[in-house]
PDB file of C-alpha atoms and ligand atoms in Angstrom:
ATOM      1  CA  MET A   7      58.917  26.296 -31.663  1.00  0.00           C
ATOM      2  CA  THR A   8      55.489  26.929 -33.129  1.00  0.00           C
ATOM      3  CA  GLY A   9      56.040  27.011 -36.905  1.00  0.00           C
ATOM      4  CA  ALA A  10      53.118  28.223 -38.964  1.00  0.00           C
ATOM      5  CA  LEU A  11      50.456  25.641 -38.339  1.00  0.00           C
ATOM      6  CA  GLN A  12      47.051  26.313 -39.832  1.00  0.00           C
ATOM      7  CA  LEU A  13      44.652  25.513 -37.009  1.00  0.00           C
ATOM      8  CA  PRO A  14      40.999  26.472 -36.670  1.00  0.00           C
ATOM      9  CA  PRO A  15      40.629  29.588 -34.441  1.00  0.00           C
ATOM     10  CA  ALA A  16      39.015  27.409 -31.769  1.00  0.00           C
ATOM     11  CA  PHE A  17      42.481  26.060 -30.948  1.00  0.00           C
ATOM     12  CA  ARG A  18      45.605  27.579 -29.422  1.00  0.00           C
ATOM     13  CA  LEU A  19      48.890  25.741 -29.979  1.00  0.00           C
ATOM     14  CA  VAL A  20      51.652  25.323 -27.410  1.00  0.00           C
ATOM     15  CA  ALA A  21      54.579  23.586 -29.119  1.00  0.00           C
ATOM     16  CA  PHE A  22      57.691  22.017 -27.600  1.00  0.00           C
ATOM     17  CA  ASP A  23      60.763  20.320 -28.973  1.00  0.00           C
ATOM     18  CA  SER A  24      60.794  17.731 -26.184  1.00  0.00           C
ATOM     19  CA  LEU A  25      58.483  16.990 -23.253  1.00  0.00           C
ATOM     20  CA  ASP A  26      58.002  14.227 -20.747  1.00  0.00           C
ATOM     21  CA  SER A  27      54.451  13.738 -21.994  1.00  0.00           C
ATOM     22  CA  THR A  28      52.072  16.082 -23.799  1.00  0.00           C
ATOM     23  CA  ASN A  29      49.247  14.652 -21.673  1.00  0.00           C
ATOM     24  CA  ARG A  30      51.144  15.566 -18.518  1.00  0.00           C
ATOM     25  CA  GLU A  31      51.890  19.055 -19.801  1.00  0.00           C
ATOM     26  CA  ALA A  32      48.237  19.542 -20.766  1.00  0.00           C
ATOM     27  CA  ALA A  33      47.197  18.400 -17.265  1.00  0.00           C
ATOM     28  CA  ARG A  34      49.687  20.857 -15.733  1.00  0.00           C
ATOM     29  CA  LEU A  35      48.211  23.617 -17.892  1.00  0.00           C
ATOM     30  CA  ALA A  36      44.706  22.561 -16.872  1.00  0.00           C
ATOM     31  CA  ALA A  37      45.651  22.818 -13.203  1.00  0.00           C
ATOM     32  CA  ARG A  38      46.862  26.397 -13.860  1.00  0.00           C
ATOM     33  CA  GLY A  39      43.568  27.305 -15.532  1.00  0.00           C
ATOM     34  CA  GLY A  40      44.565  26.556 -19.145  1.00  0.00           C
ATOM     35  CA  ALA A  41      41.860  27.278 -21.689  1.00  0.00           C
ATOM     36  CA  HIS A  42      39.546  24.890 -23.509  1.00  0.00           C
ATOM     37  CA  GLY A  43      41.026  24.298 -26.961  1.00  0.00           C
ATOM     38  CA  THR A  44      44.702  24.389 -25.987  1.00  0.00           C
ATOM     39  CA  ILE A  45      46.759  21.904 -28.019  1.00  0.00           C
ATOM     40  CA  VAL A  46      50.093  20.744 -26.616  1.00  0.00           C
ATOM     41  CA  TRP A  47      52.441  19.354 -29.270  1.00  0.00           C
ATOM     42  CA  ALA A  48      55.933  17.901 -28.855  1.00  0.00           C
ATOM     43  CA  ARG A  49      58.421  16.538 -31.390  1.00  0.00           C
ATOM     44  CA  GLU A  50      59.415  13.808 -28.933  1.00  0.00           C
ATOM     45  CA  GLN A  51      58.376  12.584 -25.493  1.00  0.00           C
ATOM     46  CA  THR A  52      60.710  11.185 -22.875  1.00  0.00           C
ATOM     47  CA  ALA A  53      57.945   9.572 -20.795  1.00  0.00           C
ATOM     48  CA  GLY A  54      55.113   8.986 -23.256  1.00  0.00           C
ATOM     49  CA  ARG A  55      52.146   7.235 -21.696  1.00  0.00           C
ATOM     50  CA  GLY A  56      49.707   4.750 -23.141  1.00  0.00           C
ATOM     51  CA  ARG A  57      46.448   3.416 -21.748  1.00  0.00           C
ATOM     52  CA  ARG A  58      46.424   1.344 -18.593  1.00  0.00           C
ATOM     53  CA  GLY A  59      49.776   2.711 -17.443  1.00  0.00           C
ATOM     54  CA  ARG A  60      51.670   1.431 -20.467  1.00  0.00           C
ATOM     55  CA  HIS A  61      54.672   3.194 -21.992  1.00  0.00           C
ATOM     56  CA  TRP A  62      54.167   4.928 -25.362  1.00  0.00           C
ATOM     57  CA  SER A  63      57.300   4.850 -27.489  1.00  0.00           C
ATOM     58  CA  SER A  64      57.880   8.485 -28.557  1.00  0.00           C
ATOM     59  CA  PRO A  65      60.939   9.075 -30.773  1.00  0.00           C
ATOM     60  CA  ARG A  66      61.131  12.028 -33.179  1.00  0.00           C
ATOM     61  CA  GLY A  67      59.237  11.747 -36.445  1.00  0.00           C
ATOM     62  CA  ASN A  68      55.874  10.663 -35.033  1.00  0.00           C
ATOM     63  CA  LEU A  69      52.987  12.822 -33.831  1.00  0.00           C
ATOM     64  CA  TYR A  70      52.442  13.463 -30.107  1.00  0.00           C
ATOM     65  CA  CYS A  71      49.790  15.959 -29.123  1.00  0.00           C
ATOM     66  CA  SER A  72      47.154  16.540 -26.443  1.00  0.00           C
ATOM     67  CA  LEU A  73      43.998  18.601 -26.539  1.00  0.00           C
ATOM     68  CA  LEU A  74      42.883  20.294 -23.348  1.00  0.00           C
ATOM     69  CA  LEU A  75      39.096  20.375 -23.324  1.00  0.00           C
ATOM     70  CA  ARG A  76      36.580  21.593 -20.804  1.00  0.00           C
ATOM     71  CA  PRO A  77      33.312  20.028 -21.982  1.00  0.00           C
ATOM     72  CA  ASP A  78      30.455  20.856 -19.660  1.00  0.00           C
ATOM     73  CA  ARG A  79      29.459  17.193 -19.364  1.00  0.00           C
ATOM     74  CA  PRO A  80      29.789  14.318 -16.913  1.00  0.00           C
ATOM     75  CA  ALA A  81      32.992  12.300 -17.309  1.00  0.00           C
ATOM     76  CA  ARG A  82      31.192   9.310 -18.758  1.00  0.00           C
ATOM     77  CA  ALA A  83      29.610  11.348 -21.559  1.00  0.00           C
ATOM     78  CA  ALA A  84      32.773  13.324 -22.224  1.00  0.00           C
ATOM     79  CA  ALA A  85      34.625  10.059 -22.858  1.00  0.00           C
ATOM     80  CA  GLN A  86      32.544   9.880 -26.039  1.00  0.00           C
ATOM     81  CA  LEU A  87      34.866  12.563 -27.417  1.00  0.00           C
ATOM     82  CA  GLY A  88      37.379   9.748 -27.797  1.00  0.00           C
ATOM     83  CA  PHE A  89      35.204   8.459 -30.635  1.00  0.00           C
ATOM     84  CA  ALA A  90      35.212  11.925 -32.219  1.00  0.00           C
ATOM     85  CA  ALA A  91      39.008  11.825 -32.027  1.00  0.00           C
ATOM     86  CA  GLY A  92      39.184   8.334 -33.534  1.00  0.00           C
ATOM     87  CA  LEU A  93      37.009   9.402 -36.467  1.00  0.00           C
ATOM     88  CA  ALA A  94      39.047  12.571 -36.948  1.00  0.00           C
ATOM     89  CA  LEU A  95      42.302  10.615 -36.917  1.00  0.00           C
ATOM     90  CA  ALA A  96      40.946   8.170 -39.476  1.00  0.00           C
ATOM     91  CA  GLU A  97      40.114  11.083 -41.780  1.00  0.00           C
ATOM     92  CA  ALA A  98      43.494  12.722 -41.221  1.00  0.00           C
ATOM     93  CA  LEU A  99      45.453   9.534 -41.900  1.00  0.00           C
ATOM     94  CA  GLU A 100      43.626   7.740 -44.674  1.00  0.00           C
ATOM     95  CA  ARG A 101      44.496  10.304 -47.336  1.00  0.00           C
ATOM     96  CA  HIS A 102      48.168   9.355 -46.920  1.00  0.00           C
ATOM     97  CA  LEU A 103      47.698   5.627 -47.440  1.00  0.00           C
ATOM     98  CA  PRO A 104      48.269   3.910 -50.767  1.00  0.00           C
ATOM     99  CA  GLU A 105      45.361   2.152 -52.429  1.00  0.00           C
ATOM    100  CA  GLY A 106      44.677  -1.312 -51.067  1.00  0.00           C
ATOM    101  CA  VAL A 107      45.896  -0.511 -47.542  1.00  0.00           C
ATOM    102  CA  SER A 108      43.065  -0.741 -45.012  1.00  0.00           C
ATOM    103  CA  LEU A 109      42.355   1.619 -42.137  1.00  0.00           C
ATOM    104  CA  ALA A 110      39.967   0.658 -39.344  1.00  0.00           C
ATOM    105  CA  LEU A 111      39.038   1.765 -35.843  1.00  0.00           C
ATOM    106  CA  LYS A 112      39.377  -0.569 -32.884  1.00  0.00           C
ATOM    107  CA  TRP A 113      37.409  -0.026 -29.704  1.00  0.00           C
ATOM    108  CA  PRO A 114      37.689   2.204 -27.913  1.00  0.00           C
ATOM    109  CA  ASN A 115      40.138   4.535 -29.654  1.00  0.00           C
ATOM    110  CA  ASP A 116      42.809   2.803 -31.711  1.00  0.00           C
ATOM    111  CA  VAL A 117      43.527   3.253 -35.395  1.00  0.00           C
ATOM    112  CA  LEU A 118      44.608   0.093 -37.204  1.00  0.00           C
ATOM    113  CA  ILE A 119      46.362  -0.007 -40.553  1.00  0.00           C
ATOM    114  CA  ASP A 120      46.198  -3.415 -42.188  1.00  0.00           C
ATOM    115  CA  GLY A 121      45.237  -4.811 -38.781  1.00  0.00           C
ATOM    116  CA  ARG A 122      48.193  -3.325 -36.899  1.00  0.00           C
ATOM    117  CA  LYS A 123      48.047  -0.414 -34.485  1.00  0.00           C
ATOM    118  CA  ALA A 124      49.240   2.883 -35.954  1.00  0.00           C
ATOM    119  CA  ALA A 125      47.682   5.337 -33.490  1.00  0.00           C
ATOM    120  CA  GLY A 126      46.286   5.457 -29.986  1.00  0.00           C
ATOM    121  CA  ILE A 127      44.335   7.906 -27.870  1.00  0.00           C
ATOM    122  CA  LEU A 128      44.647   8.442 -24.128  1.00  0.00           C
ATOM    123  CA  LEU A 129      41.811  10.214 -22.312  1.00  0.00           C
ATOM    124  CA  GLU A 130      42.527  11.606 -18.881  1.00  0.00           C
ATOM    125  CA  GLY A 131      40.468  13.997 -16.854  1.00  0.00           C
ATOM    126  CA  SER A 132      39.623  15.530 -13.561  1.00  0.00           C
ATOM    127  CA  ALA A 133      36.086  15.443 -12.269  1.00  0.00           C
ATOM    128  CA  PRO A 134      36.085  16.729  -8.700  1.00  0.00           C
ATOM    129  CA  ALA A 135      32.387  17.526  -8.264  1.00  0.00           C
ATOM    130  CA  ALA A 136      29.713  14.871  -8.631  1.00  0.00           C
ATOM    131  CA  GLY A 137      31.238  13.308 -11.734  1.00  0.00           C
ATOM    132  CA  ARG A 138      31.126  16.546 -13.701  1.00  0.00           C
ATOM    133  CA  LEU A 139      34.330  17.150 -15.600  1.00  0.00           C
ATOM    134  CA  ASP A 140      36.640  19.998 -14.723  1.00  0.00           C
ATOM    135  CA  TRP A 141      38.921  19.191 -17.632  1.00  0.00           C
ATOM    136  CA  LEU A 142      39.602  16.456 -20.131  1.00  0.00           C
ATOM    137  CA  VAL A 143      42.911  15.793 -21.868  1.00  0.00           C
ATOM    138  CA  LEU A 144      42.737  13.879 -25.092  1.00  0.00           C
ATOM    139  CA  GLY A 145      46.208  12.649 -26.034  1.00  0.00           C
ATOM    140  CA  VAL A 146      46.973  11.411 -29.531  1.00  0.00           C
ATOM    141  CA  GLY A 147      49.991   9.422 -30.633  1.00  0.00           C
ATOM    142  CA  VAL A 148      50.477   8.487 -34.284  1.00  0.00           C
ATOM    143  CA  ASN A 149      53.280   6.279 -35.581  1.00  0.00           C
ATOM    144  CA  LEU A 150      54.271   8.158 -38.715  1.00  0.00           C
ATOM    145  CA  THR A 151      57.876   7.117 -39.318  1.00  0.00           C
ATOM    146  CA  SER A 152      58.522   4.460 -36.689  1.00  0.00           C
ATOM    147  CA  PHE A 153      56.755   1.995 -34.407  1.00  0.00           C
ATOM    148  CA  PRO A 154      57.760  -0.199 -31.466  1.00  0.00           C
ATOM    149  CA  GLU A 155      58.576  -3.821 -32.297  1.00  0.00           C
ATOM    150  CA  ASP A 156      57.718  -5.029 -28.806  1.00  0.00           C
ATOM    151  CA  ALA A 157      54.257  -3.524 -28.256  1.00  0.00           C
ATOM    152  CA  ASP A 158      51.464  -5.601 -26.655  1.00  0.00           C
ATOM    153  CA  TYR A 159      49.406  -5.271 -29.810  1.00  0.00           C
ATOM    154  CA  PRO A 160      51.266  -5.592 -33.153  1.00  0.00           C
ATOM    155  CA  ALA A 161      52.155  -2.093 -34.347  1.00  0.00           C
ATOM    156  CA  THR A 162      52.930  -0.356 -37.618  1.00  0.00           C
ATOM    157  CA  SER A 163      53.599   3.135 -38.956  1.00  0.00           C
ATOM    158  CA  LEU A 164      52.313   5.113 -41.902  1.00  0.00           C
ATOM    159  CA  ALA A 165      55.757   4.857 -43.488  1.00  0.00           C
ATOM    160  CA  ALA A 166      55.774   1.060 -43.110  1.00  0.00           C
ATOM    161  CA  ALA A 167      52.351   0.988 -44.776  1.00  0.00           C
ATOM    162  CA  GLY A 168      53.783   2.774 -47.812  1.00  0.00           C
ATOM    163  CA  ALA A 169      52.701   6.344 -47.025  1.00  0.00           C
ATOM    164  CA  GLY A 170      56.178   7.829 -47.505  1.00  0.00           C
ATOM    165  CA  THR A 171      57.124  10.843 -45.379  1.00  0.00           C
ATOM    166  CA  THR A 172      54.199  12.345 -43.487  1.00  0.00           C
ATOM    167  CA  PRO A 173      55.030  15.534 -41.552  1.00  0.00           C
ATOM    168  CA  PRO A 174      53.560  15.515 -38.013  1.00  0.00           C
ATOM    169  CA  ALA A 175      52.434  19.145 -38.446  1.00  0.00           C
ATOM    170  CA  GLU A 176      50.323  18.245 -41.460  1.00  0.00           C
ATOM    171  CA  VAL A 177      48.577  15.409 -39.625  1.00  0.00           C
ATOM    172  CA  LEU A 178      47.998  17.654 -36.612  1.00  0.00           C
ATOM    173  CA  GLU A 179      46.377  20.338 -38.779  1.00  0.00           C
ATOM    174  CA  ARG A 180      44.044  17.866 -40.459  1.00  0.00           C
ATOM    175  CA  PHE A 181      43.272  16.082 -37.225  1.00  0.00           C
ATOM    176  CA  ALA A 182      42.382  19.341 -35.426  1.00  0.00           C
ATOM    177  CA  ALA A 183      40.042  20.467 -38.205  1.00  0.00           C
ATOM    178  CA  ALA A 184      38.320  17.079 -38.398  1.00  0.00           C
ATOM    179  CA  PHE A 185      38.062  16.797 -34.613  1.00  0.00           C
ATOM    180  CA  LEU A 186      36.396  20.192 -34.430  1.00  0.00           C
ATOM    181  CA  GLY A 187      33.783  19.010 -36.943  1.00  0.00           C
ATOM    182  CA  TRP A 188      33.049  15.780 -35.068  1.00  0.00           C
ATOM    183  CA  SER A 189      32.974  17.419 -31.643  1.00  0.00           C
ATOM    184  CA  GLU A 190      30.545  20.079 -32.906  1.00  0.00           C
ATOM    185  CA  ARG A 191      28.353  17.287 -34.214  1.00  0.00           C
ATOM    186  CA  TRP A 192      28.521  15.615 -30.812  1.00  0.00           C
ATOM    187  CA  HIS A 193      27.488  18.871 -29.112  1.00  0.00           C
ATOM    188  CA  THR A 194      24.586  19.561 -31.452  1.00  0.00           C
ATOM    189  CA  ASP A 195      23.268  16.068 -32.331  1.00  0.00           C
ATOM    190  CA  GLY A 196      24.540  13.943 -29.461  1.00  0.00           C
ATOM    191  CA  PHE A 197      26.431  10.681 -29.747  1.00  0.00           C
ATOM    192  CA  ALA A 198      24.150   8.867 -32.243  1.00  0.00           C
ATOM    193  CA  SER A 199      25.772  10.090 -35.460  1.00  0.00           C
ATOM    194  CA  LEU A 200      29.291   9.501 -34.121  1.00  0.00           C
ATOM    195  CA  ARG A 201      28.287   6.009 -33.108  1.00  0.00           C
ATOM    196  CA  LEU A 202      27.034   5.160 -36.608  1.00  0.00           C
ATOM    197  CA  ALA A 203      30.088   6.650 -38.285  1.00  0.00           C
ATOM    198  CA  TRP A 204      32.422   4.872 -35.875  1.00  0.00           C
ATOM    199  CA  LEU A 205      30.709   1.518 -36.411  1.00  0.00           C
ATOM    200  CA  GLY A 206      31.015   2.046 -40.163  1.00  0.00           C
ATOM    201  CA  ARG A 207      34.795   2.124 -39.760  1.00  0.00           C
ATOM    202  CA  ALA A 208      35.160  -0.373 -36.913  1.00  0.00           C
ATOM    203  CA  SER A 209      37.208  -3.510 -37.166  1.00  0.00           C
ATOM    204  CA  GLY A 210      35.779  -6.858 -36.116  1.00  0.00           C
ATOM    205  CA  VAL A 211      32.092  -6.023 -35.613  1.00  0.00           C
ATOM    206  CA  GLY A 212      30.291  -9.372 -35.322  1.00  0.00           C
ATOM    207  CA  GLY A 213      33.502 -11.274 -34.657  1.00  0.00           C
ATOM    208  CA  PRO A 214      35.188 -12.553 -31.494  1.00  0.00           C
ATOM    209  CA  ALA A 215      36.453  -9.915 -29.059  1.00  0.00           C
ATOM    210  CA  THR A 216      38.358  -9.919 -25.784  1.00  0.00           C
ATOM    211  CA  VAL A 217      38.320  -6.882 -23.519  1.00  0.00           C
ATOM    212  CA  ARG A 218      40.791  -6.450 -20.689  1.00  0.00           C
ATOM    213  CA  LEU A 219      39.423  -4.557 -17.696  1.00  0.00           C
ATOM    214  CA  GLU A 220      40.991  -3.946 -14.304  1.00  0.00           C
ATOM    215  CA  GLY A 221      41.386  -7.466 -12.868  1.00  0.00           C
ATOM    216  CA  GLU A 222      39.128  -9.091 -15.449  1.00  0.00           C
ATOM    217  CA  THR A 223      39.156 -10.241 -19.057  1.00  0.00           C
ATOM    218  CA  VAL A 224      35.818 -10.601 -20.835  1.00  0.00           C
ATOM    219  CA  ALA A 225      35.498 -12.580 -24.060  1.00  0.00           C
ATOM    220  CA  GLY A 226      32.558 -12.828 -26.430  1.00  0.00           C
ATOM    221  CA  ARG A 227      31.274 -11.649 -29.801  1.00  0.00           C
ATOM    222  CA  PHE A 228      31.576  -7.928 -30.629  1.00  0.00           C
ATOM    223  CA  ALA A 229      27.882  -7.164 -31.112  1.00  0.00           C
ATOM    224  CA  GLY A 230      28.273  -3.384 -31.502  1.00  0.00           C
ATOM    225  CA  LEU A 231      28.222  -0.159 -29.494  1.00  0.00           C
ATOM    226  CA  ASP A 232      25.352   0.981 -27.329  1.00  0.00           C
ATOM    227  CA  GLU A 233      24.005   4.525 -27.281  1.00  0.00           C
ATOM    228  CA  SER A 234      26.540   5.594 -24.637  1.00  0.00           C
ATOM    229  CA  GLY A 235      29.615   4.252 -26.459  1.00  0.00           C
ATOM    230  CA  ALA A 236      29.893   1.067 -24.404  1.00  0.00           C
ATOM    231  CA  LEU A 237      31.109  -2.017 -26.248  1.00  0.00           C
ATOM    232  CA  VAL A 238      28.378  -4.652 -26.377  1.00  0.00           C
ATOM    233  CA  LEU A 239      29.678  -8.196 -26.030  1.00  0.00           C
ATOM    234  CA  GLU A 240      27.504 -11.233 -26.624  1.00  0.00           C
ATOM    235  CA  LEU A 241      28.684 -13.970 -24.284  1.00  0.00           C
ATOM    236  CA  ASP A 242      28.728 -17.718 -24.995  1.00  0.00           C
ATOM    237  CA  ASP A 243      25.458 -18.229 -23.101  1.00  0.00           C
ATOM    238  CA  GLY A 244      23.723 -15.682 -25.366  1.00  0.00           C
ATOM    239  CA  SER A 245      23.551 -12.953 -22.723  1.00  0.00           C
ATOM    240  CA  ARG A 246      24.861  -9.478 -23.450  1.00  0.00           C
ATOM    241  CA  ARG A 247      27.316  -7.450 -21.459  1.00  0.00           C
ATOM    242  CA  SER A 248      28.169  -3.808 -22.011  1.00  0.00           C
ATOM    243  CA  VAL A 249      31.697  -2.693 -21.287  1.00  0.00           C
ATOM    244  CA  SER A 250      31.495   1.004 -20.638  1.00  0.00           C
ATOM    245  CA  VAL A 251      33.895   3.372 -22.259  1.00  0.00           C
ATOM    246  CA  GLY A 252      34.049   4.788 -18.737  1.00  0.00           C
ATOM    247  CA  ASP A 253      35.732   1.561 -17.662  1.00  0.00           C
ATOM    248  CA  VAL A 254      38.801   2.477 -19.651  1.00  0.00           C
ATOM    249  CA  PHE A 255      38.663   6.179 -18.840  1.00  0.00           C
ATOM    250  CA  SER A 256      41.368   7.016 -16.345  1.00  0.00           C
ATOM    251  CA  LEU A 257      40.859   9.899 -13.989  1.00  0.00           C
ATOM    252  CA  ALA A 258      44.097  11.649 -13.164  1.00  0.00           C
ATOM    253  CA  ALA A 259      44.577  13.245  -9.763  1.00  0.00           C
TER     254      ALA A 259
HETATM  255  C1  LIG B 305      47.200   3.959 -26.160  1.00  0.00           C
HETATM  256  O1  LIG B 305      47.667   3.276 -25.247  1.00  0.00           O
HETATM  257  O2  LIG B 305      46.766   3.461 -27.189  1.00  0.00           O
HETATM  258  C2  LIG B 305      47.139   5.442 -26.025  1.00  0.00           C
HETATM  259  C3  LIG B 305      48.419   6.095 -26.487  1.00  0.00           C
HETATM  260  C4  LIG B 305      48.395   7.603 -26.368  1.00  0.00           C
HETATM  261  C5  LIG B 305      49.742   8.216 -26.654  1.00  0.00           C
HETATM  262  C6  LIG B 305      49.683   9.704 -26.705  1.00  0.00           C
HETATM  263  S1  LIG B 305      51.159  10.426 -27.360  1.00  0.00           S
HETATM  264  C7  LIG B 305      50.587  12.000 -26.905  1.00  0.00           C
HETATM  265  C8  LIG B 305      49.937  11.873 -25.545  1.00  0.00           C
HETATM  266  N1  LIG B 305      50.942  11.993 -24.512  1.00  0.00           N
HETATM  267  C9  LIG B 305      51.126  10.845 -23.855  1.00  0.00           C
HETATM  268  O3  LIG B 305      51.952  10.675 -22.933  1.00  0.00           O
HETATM  269  N2  LIG B 305      50.301   9.909 -24.318  1.00  0.00           N
HETATM  270  C10 LIG B 305      49.453  10.419 -25.383  1.00  0.00           C
END
């Protein structure tokens, strides 16, 4: 089931009707030597995964895909590709939204529509030698036609925001093209231009923010992003604390 997707030649599509999880399938491909640029796409997932071990509701009609990447960078730097993906998703989705509906990015990788979560990104990788990545899987889930009512963070879909019917294939094509542009920029110019672009679309800069880490919740004012992609929080006592994007980067076995 491949259809006739128009993808940049840098990508190779592997399409499924149903999978447990496109991230899992991409990791299985990676373990068998799968190539940089492979995109795994499924119409539905039976065991979709969100960040921090959460379930990702994955009925038909929404977009579920994972990019297998082999960036020759340390894991911490490669996690910056999550920002490239967030920017690419924003570009792919905003054209479908009616006027007056807002789209914003939420650290590290969520897309919000009118303040509710419409898309999420799950980065998983394997870095066996001295923190250098062997592979990175960048999983993207977009609520196009439906969204879970019981999610931790209030959710929405493009349809609920008035976008009408948005075919997953169309969003995947636009996302892949935009991601290629942003990742090339990251390779040639480094993280600085992504950081500026991301901050220009970010929700809540300057306002209160709470970040949940393993075993710890940190609250403060969202003062921005540092040059590595870490979230900078200003605490009540005026001190600053950076929460590294690496803190939310899970390394699969
Ligand atoms: C999040 O918690 O915000 C991240 C959600 C990521 C979901 C996508 S759907 C495609 C890919 N396969 C998965 O199992 N998860 C990611």
